[in-house]
Coordinates of C-alpha atoms and ligand atoms in Angstrom, one line a residue:
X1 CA 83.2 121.9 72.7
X2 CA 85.0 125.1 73.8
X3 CA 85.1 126.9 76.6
X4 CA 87.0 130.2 77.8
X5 CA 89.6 130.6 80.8
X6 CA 89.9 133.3 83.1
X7 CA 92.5 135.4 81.0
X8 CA 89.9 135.3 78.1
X9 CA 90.9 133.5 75.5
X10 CA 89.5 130.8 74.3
X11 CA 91.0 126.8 74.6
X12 CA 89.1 123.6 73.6
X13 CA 88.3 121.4 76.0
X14 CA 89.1 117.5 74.9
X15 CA 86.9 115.9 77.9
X16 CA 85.9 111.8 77.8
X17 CA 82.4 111.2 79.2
X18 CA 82.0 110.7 83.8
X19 CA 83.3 107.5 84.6
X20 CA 85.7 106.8 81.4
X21 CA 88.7 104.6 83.0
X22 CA 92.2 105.6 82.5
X23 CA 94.5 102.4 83.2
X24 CA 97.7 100.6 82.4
X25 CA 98.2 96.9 81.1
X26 CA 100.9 94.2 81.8
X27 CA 101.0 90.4 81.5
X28 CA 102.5 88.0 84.4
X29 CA 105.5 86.6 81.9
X30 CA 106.4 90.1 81.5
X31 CA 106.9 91.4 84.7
X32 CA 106.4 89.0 87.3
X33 CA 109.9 87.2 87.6
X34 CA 109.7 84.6 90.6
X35 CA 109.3 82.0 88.0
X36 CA 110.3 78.9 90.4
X37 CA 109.1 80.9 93.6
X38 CA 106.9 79.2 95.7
X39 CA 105.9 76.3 93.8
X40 CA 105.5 77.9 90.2
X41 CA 105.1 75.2 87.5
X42 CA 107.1 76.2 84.3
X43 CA 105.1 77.5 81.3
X44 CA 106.0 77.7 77.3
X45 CA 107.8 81.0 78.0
X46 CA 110.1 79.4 80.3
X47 CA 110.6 76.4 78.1
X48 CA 110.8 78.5 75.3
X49 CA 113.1 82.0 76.7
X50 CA 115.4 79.3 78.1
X51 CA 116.1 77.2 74.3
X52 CA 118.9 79.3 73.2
X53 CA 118.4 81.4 70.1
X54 CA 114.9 81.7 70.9
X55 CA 114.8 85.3 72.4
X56 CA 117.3 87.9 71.6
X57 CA 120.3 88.2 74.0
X58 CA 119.5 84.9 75.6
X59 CA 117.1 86.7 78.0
X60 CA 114.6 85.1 79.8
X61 CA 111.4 85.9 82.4
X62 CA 113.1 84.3 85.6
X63 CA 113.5 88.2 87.2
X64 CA 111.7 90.5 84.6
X65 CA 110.9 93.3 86.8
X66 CA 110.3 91.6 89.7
X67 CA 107.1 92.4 90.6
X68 CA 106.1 89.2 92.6
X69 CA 108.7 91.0 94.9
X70 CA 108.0 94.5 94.4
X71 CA 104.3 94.6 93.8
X72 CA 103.3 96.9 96.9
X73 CA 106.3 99.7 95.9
X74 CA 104.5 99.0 91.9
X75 CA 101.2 99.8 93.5
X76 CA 102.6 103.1 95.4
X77 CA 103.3 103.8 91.7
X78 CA 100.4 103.0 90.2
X79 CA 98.6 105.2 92.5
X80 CA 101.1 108.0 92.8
X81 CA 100.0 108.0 89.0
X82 CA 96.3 108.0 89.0
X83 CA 95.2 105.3 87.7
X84 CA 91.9 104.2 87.6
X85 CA 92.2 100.7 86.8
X86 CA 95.4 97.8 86.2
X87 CA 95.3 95.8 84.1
X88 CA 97.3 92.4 84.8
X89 CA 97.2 88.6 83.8
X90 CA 97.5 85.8 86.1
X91 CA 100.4 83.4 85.6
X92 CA 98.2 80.0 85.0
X93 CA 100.8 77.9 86.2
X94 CA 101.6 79.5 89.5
X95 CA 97.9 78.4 90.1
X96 CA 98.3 75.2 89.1
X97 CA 101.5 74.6 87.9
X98 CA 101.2 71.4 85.5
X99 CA 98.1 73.2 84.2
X100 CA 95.3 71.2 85.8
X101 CA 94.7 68.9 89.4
X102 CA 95.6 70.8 92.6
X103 CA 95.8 74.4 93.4
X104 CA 98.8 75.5 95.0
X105 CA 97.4 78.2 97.4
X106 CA 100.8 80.2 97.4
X107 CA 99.8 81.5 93.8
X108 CA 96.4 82.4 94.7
X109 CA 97.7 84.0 97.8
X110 CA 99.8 86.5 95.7
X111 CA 96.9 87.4 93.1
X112 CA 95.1 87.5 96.4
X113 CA 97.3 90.6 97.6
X114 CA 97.9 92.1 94.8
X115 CA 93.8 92.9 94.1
X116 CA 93.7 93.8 98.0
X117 CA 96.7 96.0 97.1
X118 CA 94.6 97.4 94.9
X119 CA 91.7 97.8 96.2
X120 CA 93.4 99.7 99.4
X121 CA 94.3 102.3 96.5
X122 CA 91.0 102.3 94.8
X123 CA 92.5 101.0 91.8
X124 CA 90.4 98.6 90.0
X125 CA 92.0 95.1 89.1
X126 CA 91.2 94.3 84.8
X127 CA 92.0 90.6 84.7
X128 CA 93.4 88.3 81.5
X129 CA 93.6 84.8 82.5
X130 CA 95.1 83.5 79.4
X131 CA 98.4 86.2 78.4
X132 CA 100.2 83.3 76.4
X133 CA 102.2 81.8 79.0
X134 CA 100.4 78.0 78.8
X135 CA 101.8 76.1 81.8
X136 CA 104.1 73.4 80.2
X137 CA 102.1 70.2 81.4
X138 CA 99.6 71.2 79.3
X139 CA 101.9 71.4 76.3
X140 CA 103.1 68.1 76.5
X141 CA 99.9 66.9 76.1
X142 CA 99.0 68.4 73.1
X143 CA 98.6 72.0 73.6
X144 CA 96.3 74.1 72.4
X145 CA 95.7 71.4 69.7
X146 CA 94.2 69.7 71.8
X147 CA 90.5 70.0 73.0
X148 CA 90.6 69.0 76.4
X149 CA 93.2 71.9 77.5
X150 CA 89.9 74.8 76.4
X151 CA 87.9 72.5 79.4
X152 CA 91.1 72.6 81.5
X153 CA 91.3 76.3 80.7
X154 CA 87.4 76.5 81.8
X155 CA 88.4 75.0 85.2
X156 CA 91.4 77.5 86.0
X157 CA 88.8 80.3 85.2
X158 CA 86.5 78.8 87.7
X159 CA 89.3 78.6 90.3
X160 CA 90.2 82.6 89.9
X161 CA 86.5 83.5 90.0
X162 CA 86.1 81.6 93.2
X163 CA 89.1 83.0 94.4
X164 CA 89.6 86.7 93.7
X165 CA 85.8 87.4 91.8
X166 CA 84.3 88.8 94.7
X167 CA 86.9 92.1 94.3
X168 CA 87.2 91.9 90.6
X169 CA 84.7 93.7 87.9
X170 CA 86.7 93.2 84.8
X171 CA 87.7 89.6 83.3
X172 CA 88.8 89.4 79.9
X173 CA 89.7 85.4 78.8
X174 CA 91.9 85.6 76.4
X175 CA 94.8 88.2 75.4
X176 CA 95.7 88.3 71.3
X177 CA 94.6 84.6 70.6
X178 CA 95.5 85.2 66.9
X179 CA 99.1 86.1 68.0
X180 CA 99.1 82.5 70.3
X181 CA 98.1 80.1 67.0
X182 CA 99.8 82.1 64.8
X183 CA 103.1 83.5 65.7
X184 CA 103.2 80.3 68.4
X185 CA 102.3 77.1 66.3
X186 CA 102.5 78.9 62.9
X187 CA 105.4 80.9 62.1
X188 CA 107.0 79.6 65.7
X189 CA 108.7 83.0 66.7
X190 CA 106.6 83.0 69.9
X191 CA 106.9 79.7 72.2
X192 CA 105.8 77.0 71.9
X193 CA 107.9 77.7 68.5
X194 CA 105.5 75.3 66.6
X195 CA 105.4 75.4 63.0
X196 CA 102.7 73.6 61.5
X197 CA 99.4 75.5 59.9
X198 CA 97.2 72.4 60.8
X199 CA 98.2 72.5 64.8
X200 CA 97.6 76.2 64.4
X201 CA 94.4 76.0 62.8
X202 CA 93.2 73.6 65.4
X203 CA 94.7 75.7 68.2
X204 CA 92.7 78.8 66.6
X205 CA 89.3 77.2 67.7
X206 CA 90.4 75.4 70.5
X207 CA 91.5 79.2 71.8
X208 CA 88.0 80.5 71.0
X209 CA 86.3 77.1 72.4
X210 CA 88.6 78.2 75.9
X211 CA 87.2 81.5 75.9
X212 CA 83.7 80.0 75.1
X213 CA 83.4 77.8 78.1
X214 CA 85.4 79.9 80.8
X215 CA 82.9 82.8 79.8
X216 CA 79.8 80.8 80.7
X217 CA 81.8 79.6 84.0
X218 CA 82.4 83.2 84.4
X219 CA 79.2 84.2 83.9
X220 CA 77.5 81.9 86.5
X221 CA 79.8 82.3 89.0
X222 CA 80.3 85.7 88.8
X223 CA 76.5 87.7 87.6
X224 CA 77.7 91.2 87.9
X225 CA 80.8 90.9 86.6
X226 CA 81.9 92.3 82.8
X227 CA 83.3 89.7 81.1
X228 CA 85.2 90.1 77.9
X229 CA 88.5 88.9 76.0
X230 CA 90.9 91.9 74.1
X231 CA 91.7 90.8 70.5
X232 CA 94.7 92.4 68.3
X233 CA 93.1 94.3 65.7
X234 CA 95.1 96.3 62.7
X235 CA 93.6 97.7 59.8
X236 CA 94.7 96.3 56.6
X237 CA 94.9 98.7 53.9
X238 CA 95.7 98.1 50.1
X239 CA 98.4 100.6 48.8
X240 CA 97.0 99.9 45.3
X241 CA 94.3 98.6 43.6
X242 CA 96.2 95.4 42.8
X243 CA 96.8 94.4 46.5
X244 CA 92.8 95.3 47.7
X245 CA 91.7 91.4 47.0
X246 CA 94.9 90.2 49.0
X247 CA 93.8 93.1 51.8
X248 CA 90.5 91.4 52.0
X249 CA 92.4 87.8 52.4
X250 CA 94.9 89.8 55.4
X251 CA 92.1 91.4 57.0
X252 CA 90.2 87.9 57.2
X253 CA 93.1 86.1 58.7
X254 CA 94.4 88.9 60.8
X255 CA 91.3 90.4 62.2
X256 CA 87.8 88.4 61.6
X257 CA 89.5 85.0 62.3
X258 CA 89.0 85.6 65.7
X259 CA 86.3 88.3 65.6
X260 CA 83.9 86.9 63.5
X261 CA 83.2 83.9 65.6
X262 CA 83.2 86.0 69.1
X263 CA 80.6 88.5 67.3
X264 CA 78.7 86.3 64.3
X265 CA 79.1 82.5 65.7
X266 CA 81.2 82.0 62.5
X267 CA 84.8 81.6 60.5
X268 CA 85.6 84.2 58.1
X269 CA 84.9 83.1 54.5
X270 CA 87.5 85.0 52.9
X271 CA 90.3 83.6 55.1
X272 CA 92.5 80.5 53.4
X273 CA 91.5 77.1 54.0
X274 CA 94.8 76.4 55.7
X275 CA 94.4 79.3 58.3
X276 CA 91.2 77.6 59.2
X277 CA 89.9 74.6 61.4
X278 CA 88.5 71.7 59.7
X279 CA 85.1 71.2 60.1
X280 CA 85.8 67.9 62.1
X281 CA 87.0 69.8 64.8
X282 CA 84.1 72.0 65.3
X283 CA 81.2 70.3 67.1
X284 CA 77.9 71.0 67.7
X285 CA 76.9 73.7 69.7
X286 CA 80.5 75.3 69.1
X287 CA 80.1 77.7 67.8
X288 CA 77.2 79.2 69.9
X289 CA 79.4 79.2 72.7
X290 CA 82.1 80.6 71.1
X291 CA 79.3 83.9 70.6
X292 CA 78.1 83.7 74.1
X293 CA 77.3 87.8 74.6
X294 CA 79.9 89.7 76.3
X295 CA 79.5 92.9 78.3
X296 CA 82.6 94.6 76.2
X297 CA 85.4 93.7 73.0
X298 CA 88.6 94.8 74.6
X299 CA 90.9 96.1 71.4
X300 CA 94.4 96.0 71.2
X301 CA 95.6 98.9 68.5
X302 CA 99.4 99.3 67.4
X303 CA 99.7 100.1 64.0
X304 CA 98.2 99.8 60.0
X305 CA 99.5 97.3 58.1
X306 CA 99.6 98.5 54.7
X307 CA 100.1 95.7 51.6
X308 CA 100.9 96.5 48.2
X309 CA 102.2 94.7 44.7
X310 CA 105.4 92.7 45.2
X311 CA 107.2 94.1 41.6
X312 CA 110.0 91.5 42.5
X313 CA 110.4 92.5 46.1
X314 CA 110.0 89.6 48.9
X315 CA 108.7 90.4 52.2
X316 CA 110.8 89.9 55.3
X317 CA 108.2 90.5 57.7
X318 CA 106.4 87.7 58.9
X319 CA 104.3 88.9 61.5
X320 CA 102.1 90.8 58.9
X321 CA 99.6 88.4 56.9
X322 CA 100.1 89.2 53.1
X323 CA 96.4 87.2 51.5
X324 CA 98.8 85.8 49.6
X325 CA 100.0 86.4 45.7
X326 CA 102.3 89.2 44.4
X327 CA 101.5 91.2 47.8
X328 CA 103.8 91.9 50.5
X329 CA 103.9 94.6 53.1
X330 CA 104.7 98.1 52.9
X331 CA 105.3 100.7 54.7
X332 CA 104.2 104.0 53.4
X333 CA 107.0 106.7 53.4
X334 CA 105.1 109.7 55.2
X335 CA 104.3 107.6 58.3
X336 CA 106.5 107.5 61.3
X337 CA 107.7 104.4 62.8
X338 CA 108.0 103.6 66.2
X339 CA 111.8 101.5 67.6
X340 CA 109.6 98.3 66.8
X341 CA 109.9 99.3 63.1
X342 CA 105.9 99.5 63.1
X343 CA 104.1 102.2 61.3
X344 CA 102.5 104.9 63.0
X345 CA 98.7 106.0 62.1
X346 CA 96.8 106.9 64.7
X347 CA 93.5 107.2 62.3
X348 CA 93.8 103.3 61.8
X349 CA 92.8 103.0 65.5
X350 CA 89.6 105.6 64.6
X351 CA 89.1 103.4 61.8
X352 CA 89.0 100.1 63.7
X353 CA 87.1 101.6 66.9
X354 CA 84.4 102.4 64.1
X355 CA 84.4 99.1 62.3
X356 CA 84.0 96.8 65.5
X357 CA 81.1 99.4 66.4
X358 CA 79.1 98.8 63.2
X359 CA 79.4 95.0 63.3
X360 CA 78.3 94.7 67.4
X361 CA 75.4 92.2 66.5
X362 CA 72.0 92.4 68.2
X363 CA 73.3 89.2 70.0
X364 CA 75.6 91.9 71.5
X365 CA 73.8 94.0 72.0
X366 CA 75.0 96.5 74.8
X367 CA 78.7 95.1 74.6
X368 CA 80.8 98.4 74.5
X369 CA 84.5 98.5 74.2
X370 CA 87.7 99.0 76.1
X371 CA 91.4 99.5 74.4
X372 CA 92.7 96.7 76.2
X373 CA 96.4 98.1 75.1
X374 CA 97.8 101.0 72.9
X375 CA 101.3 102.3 73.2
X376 CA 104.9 102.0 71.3
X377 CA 108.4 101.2 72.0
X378 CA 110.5 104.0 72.0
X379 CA 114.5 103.9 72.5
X380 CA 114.6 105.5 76.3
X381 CA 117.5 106.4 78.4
X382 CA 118.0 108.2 81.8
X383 CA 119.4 111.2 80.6
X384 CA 121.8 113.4 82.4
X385 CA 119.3 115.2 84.4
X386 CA 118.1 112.0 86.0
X387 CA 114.8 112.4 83.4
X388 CA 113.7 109.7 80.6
X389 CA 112.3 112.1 78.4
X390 CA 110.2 110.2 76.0
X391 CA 109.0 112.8 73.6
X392 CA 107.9 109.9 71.2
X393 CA 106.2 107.9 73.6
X394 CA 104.3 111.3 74.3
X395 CA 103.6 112.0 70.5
X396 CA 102.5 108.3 70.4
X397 CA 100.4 108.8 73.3
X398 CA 98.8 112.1 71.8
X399 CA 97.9 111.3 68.3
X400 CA 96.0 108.2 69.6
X401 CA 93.8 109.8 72.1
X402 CA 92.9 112.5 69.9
X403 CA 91.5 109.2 67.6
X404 CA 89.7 108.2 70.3
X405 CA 88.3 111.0 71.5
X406 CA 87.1 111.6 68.4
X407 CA 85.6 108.0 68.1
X408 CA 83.3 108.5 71.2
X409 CA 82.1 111.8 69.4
X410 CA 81.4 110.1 66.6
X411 CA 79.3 107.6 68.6
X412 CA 81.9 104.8 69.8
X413 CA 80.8 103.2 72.9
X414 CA 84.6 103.2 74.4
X415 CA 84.9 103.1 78.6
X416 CA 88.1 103.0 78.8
X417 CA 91.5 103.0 77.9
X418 CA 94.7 101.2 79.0
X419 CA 98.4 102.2 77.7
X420 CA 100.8 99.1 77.3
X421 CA 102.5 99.1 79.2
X422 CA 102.9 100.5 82.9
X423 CA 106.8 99.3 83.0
X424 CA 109.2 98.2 80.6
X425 CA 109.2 94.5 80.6
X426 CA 110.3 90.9 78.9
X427 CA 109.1 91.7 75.1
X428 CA 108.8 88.3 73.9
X429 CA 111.5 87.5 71.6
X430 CA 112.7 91.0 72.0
X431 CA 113.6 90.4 75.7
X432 CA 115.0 93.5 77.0
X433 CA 115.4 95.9 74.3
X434 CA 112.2 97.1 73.3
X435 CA 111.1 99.6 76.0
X436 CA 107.5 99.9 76.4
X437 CA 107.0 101.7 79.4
X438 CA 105.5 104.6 80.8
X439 CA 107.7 103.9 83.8
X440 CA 111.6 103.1 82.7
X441 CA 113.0 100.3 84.7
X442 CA 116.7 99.5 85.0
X443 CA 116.8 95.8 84.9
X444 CA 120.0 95.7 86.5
X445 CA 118.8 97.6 89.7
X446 CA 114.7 97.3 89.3
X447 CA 115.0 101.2 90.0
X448 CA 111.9 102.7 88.4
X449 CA 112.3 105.7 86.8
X450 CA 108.9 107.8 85.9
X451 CA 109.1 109.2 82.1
X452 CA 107.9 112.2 81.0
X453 CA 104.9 110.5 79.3
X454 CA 103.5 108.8 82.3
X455 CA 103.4 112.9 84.0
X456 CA 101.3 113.3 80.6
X457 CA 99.5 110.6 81.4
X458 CA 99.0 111.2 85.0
X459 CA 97.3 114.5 84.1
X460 CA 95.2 113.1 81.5
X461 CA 93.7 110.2 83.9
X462 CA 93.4 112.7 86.7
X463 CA 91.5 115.9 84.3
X464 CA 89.8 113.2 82.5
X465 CA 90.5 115.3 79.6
X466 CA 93.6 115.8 76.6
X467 CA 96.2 118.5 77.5
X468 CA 94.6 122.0 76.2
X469 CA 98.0 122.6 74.5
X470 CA 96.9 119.4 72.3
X471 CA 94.5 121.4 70.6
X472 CA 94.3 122.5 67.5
X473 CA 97.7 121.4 65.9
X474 CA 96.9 117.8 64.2
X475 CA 98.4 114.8 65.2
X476 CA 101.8 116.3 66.2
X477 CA 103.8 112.7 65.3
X478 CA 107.6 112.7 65.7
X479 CA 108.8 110.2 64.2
X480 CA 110.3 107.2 66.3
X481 CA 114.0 106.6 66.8
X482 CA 114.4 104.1 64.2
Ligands
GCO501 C1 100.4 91.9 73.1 C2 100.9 91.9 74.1 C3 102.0 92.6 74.8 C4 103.1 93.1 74.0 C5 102.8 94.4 73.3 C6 103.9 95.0 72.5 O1 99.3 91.5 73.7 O2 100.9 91.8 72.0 O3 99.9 91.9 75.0 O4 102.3 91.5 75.6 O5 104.2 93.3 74.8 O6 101.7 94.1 72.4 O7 104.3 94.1 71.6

């Protein structure tokens, strides 16, 4: 669509449809601090930040950014930046802190506030009950292995809908369950630090059997309310012809492990035996649960991964699934990388948006779709002028929204988007030193600094439209300070 300004010449107009919500994500682990405050029970993150060697530099979540303390001055921010909605998790163990039995009021009291806090600004509250931080008690006795912690998971959900529900539209269940089983009780780089395929197989569908049954508790106790869960989807893409079976393999474990039962009721076929539960653990009437309808998929978009034919190289990288064989992961030469060291393709979020689109079953019908989380680290610094000037973040920031702009043209039924992450924060085993923010924080103060992307941003969620200077020149990447 074009249009023409006053001085005549013409400019393209980028607008999102009435009512598509501009937001920000966080998680509790990640920002909240407090972690003993007012009868907190300790989760796998604490256990797991606080076993040296774990997390680089030692660091830990006891003060992240603080903002138990700081919430009200983080919701000046929020709204001095327009944003329609926040996305946040709630710390499980502050609301009952061995993971089940008594509710210690304190931690409902501060979610309590913090949606009032909200709701005084007119931003709406997005919640994720689960953001990975299992409350330790429930660790000890078995974990996500075990089945009884998805019907202690159901509880909790009750609890927060009975609590907060009345103010809150958006519930998602679950954040990245695939990153919980697999980089958590698989390959053990996340807490708990488990490394044992058959605990993370059995952790995979006890995940999916937790967001099962807190979605039907959801659903009765809250009728109006959207309920959903936001998955971490990549596209996997074979470099060459040899490594397309493996991408198949990839894509199954990566991707369809997790959304093929949420959307079809069943495991992907293609995924190895050892990735998946044994049939003795699923019971009757599982599976059916695990595919009760939602009202959206949230999708959480970083990067490609890209696999080709190992010619006697071995992969380092084990985040990204290989299908096994002679295949290891690549990374193409002509795309950027962001300061994580991920690629940077902007068309693999087009490409994704589109694929969860055509598989939506009739059992879903009328889901639609959020991006729960987009967004890079970058390697930001207050410069001399007092400004963070994050010109990669920005890039980032505009190659993606032209992909999903684009999408809804193309018939995506996206409402909304949310950039990870409003602040930097606790980056799992990163700690510290991976930036993600749209707002820098200086961890030794807690002053927050605004960075030029979150004024791009700002005008973006308050124009409901991209920057007209956006137009016509590509995706625009810089590459990331690597
Ligand atoms: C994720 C996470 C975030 C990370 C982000 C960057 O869900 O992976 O939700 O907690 O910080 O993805 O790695």
């Amino acid at each position: 669509m074009s249009a023409t300004d006053t001085s005549g010449s013409a400019k393209t107009v980028r607008a999102f449809p009435e009512g598509f919500v501009w937001g920000a994500a966080t998680a509790a682990y990640q920002i909240e601090g407090a972690a003993t405050a007012d009868g907190r029970g300790p989760s796998v993150w604490d256990t797991f930040s606080h076993t040296p060697g774990k997390v680089r530099g030692g660091d830990t979540g006891d003060i992240a950014c603080d903002f138990y303390n700081r919430s009200e001055e983080d919701l000046d921010l929020m709204k001095s930046l327009g944003l329609a909605a926040f996305r946040f998790s709630i710390s499980w163990s502050r609301i009952q802190p061995t993971g089940s039995g008594a509710i210690n009021q304190a931690g409902i009291d501060f979610y309590r506030r913090l949606v009032d806090g909200l709701r005084e600004r007119e931003i709406a509250p997005a919640i994720t009950l689960f953001h990975w931080d299992l409350p330790q008690g429930l660790e000890d006795a078995g974990g996500w292995a075990n089945r009884d912690t998805a019907e202690r998971f159901a509880d909790y959900a009750q609890i927060m809908a009975e609590a907060i529900g009345s103010d809150c539209d958006d519930w998602m269940t679950l954040n990245e369950p695939q990153v919980v089983a697999n980089q958590g009780y698989r390959l053990g780089i996340h807490a708990p630090g488990v490394t044992d395929d058959a605990i993370a197989a059995a952790t995979t569908h006890h995940l999916l059997l937790a967001h099962g049954l807190a979605t039907q508790r959801l659903r009765s106790a809250l009728p109006a309310a959207k309920l959903g869960l936001a998955l971490n989807l990549n596209v996997v893409k074979a470099a060459d012809s040899f490594a397309e079976a493996a991408a198949v393999v990839a894509d199954a474990e990566q991707n369809r492990i997790f959304m093929d039962p949420i959307l079809h009721g069943s495991y992907p076929a293609a995924a190895r035996p050892h990735m998946l539960p044994p049939e003795s653990l699923i019971e009757d009437g599982d599976m059916d649960l695990i595919s009760t309808p939602l009202d959206f998929i949230g999708i959480n978009y970083y990067a490609p991964f890209y696999l080709k034919r190992a010619d006697g190289v071995v992969s380092t990288d084990r985040r990204t699934p290989t299908g096994g064989g002679d295949v290891v992961p690549f990374m193409p030469p002509h795309l950027p990388t962001t300061a994580m060291g991920w690629l940077i393709e902007p068309q693999g979020l087009y490409e994704m948006l589109k694929i969860v689109t055509s598989e939506l079953p009739d059992k879903q019908s009328g889901c639609r779709l959020y991006i729960t989380e987009n967004g890079c680290a970058a390697e930001d610094y207050v410069d001399p002028n007092g400004v963070v000037n994050d010109v990669e973040r920005i890039s980032y920031l505009k190659g993606h929204l032209d992909a999903i702009w684009r999408a809804i043209q193309d018939g995506v039924p996206l409402d909304g988007y949310f950039q990870w992450s409003l602040l930097d924060n606790f980056e799992w085993a990163y700690g510290y030193q991976k930036r993600f923010g749209v707002v820098f924080v200086d961890f030794g103060t807690q002053k927050r600094t605004i960075k030029q992307s979150a004024r791009v941003y700002q005008q973006i969620a308050t124009t409901n439209e991209l920057p007209h200077e956006w137009a016509g020149e590509g995706a625009g990447l810089i590459a990331g300070a690597v």
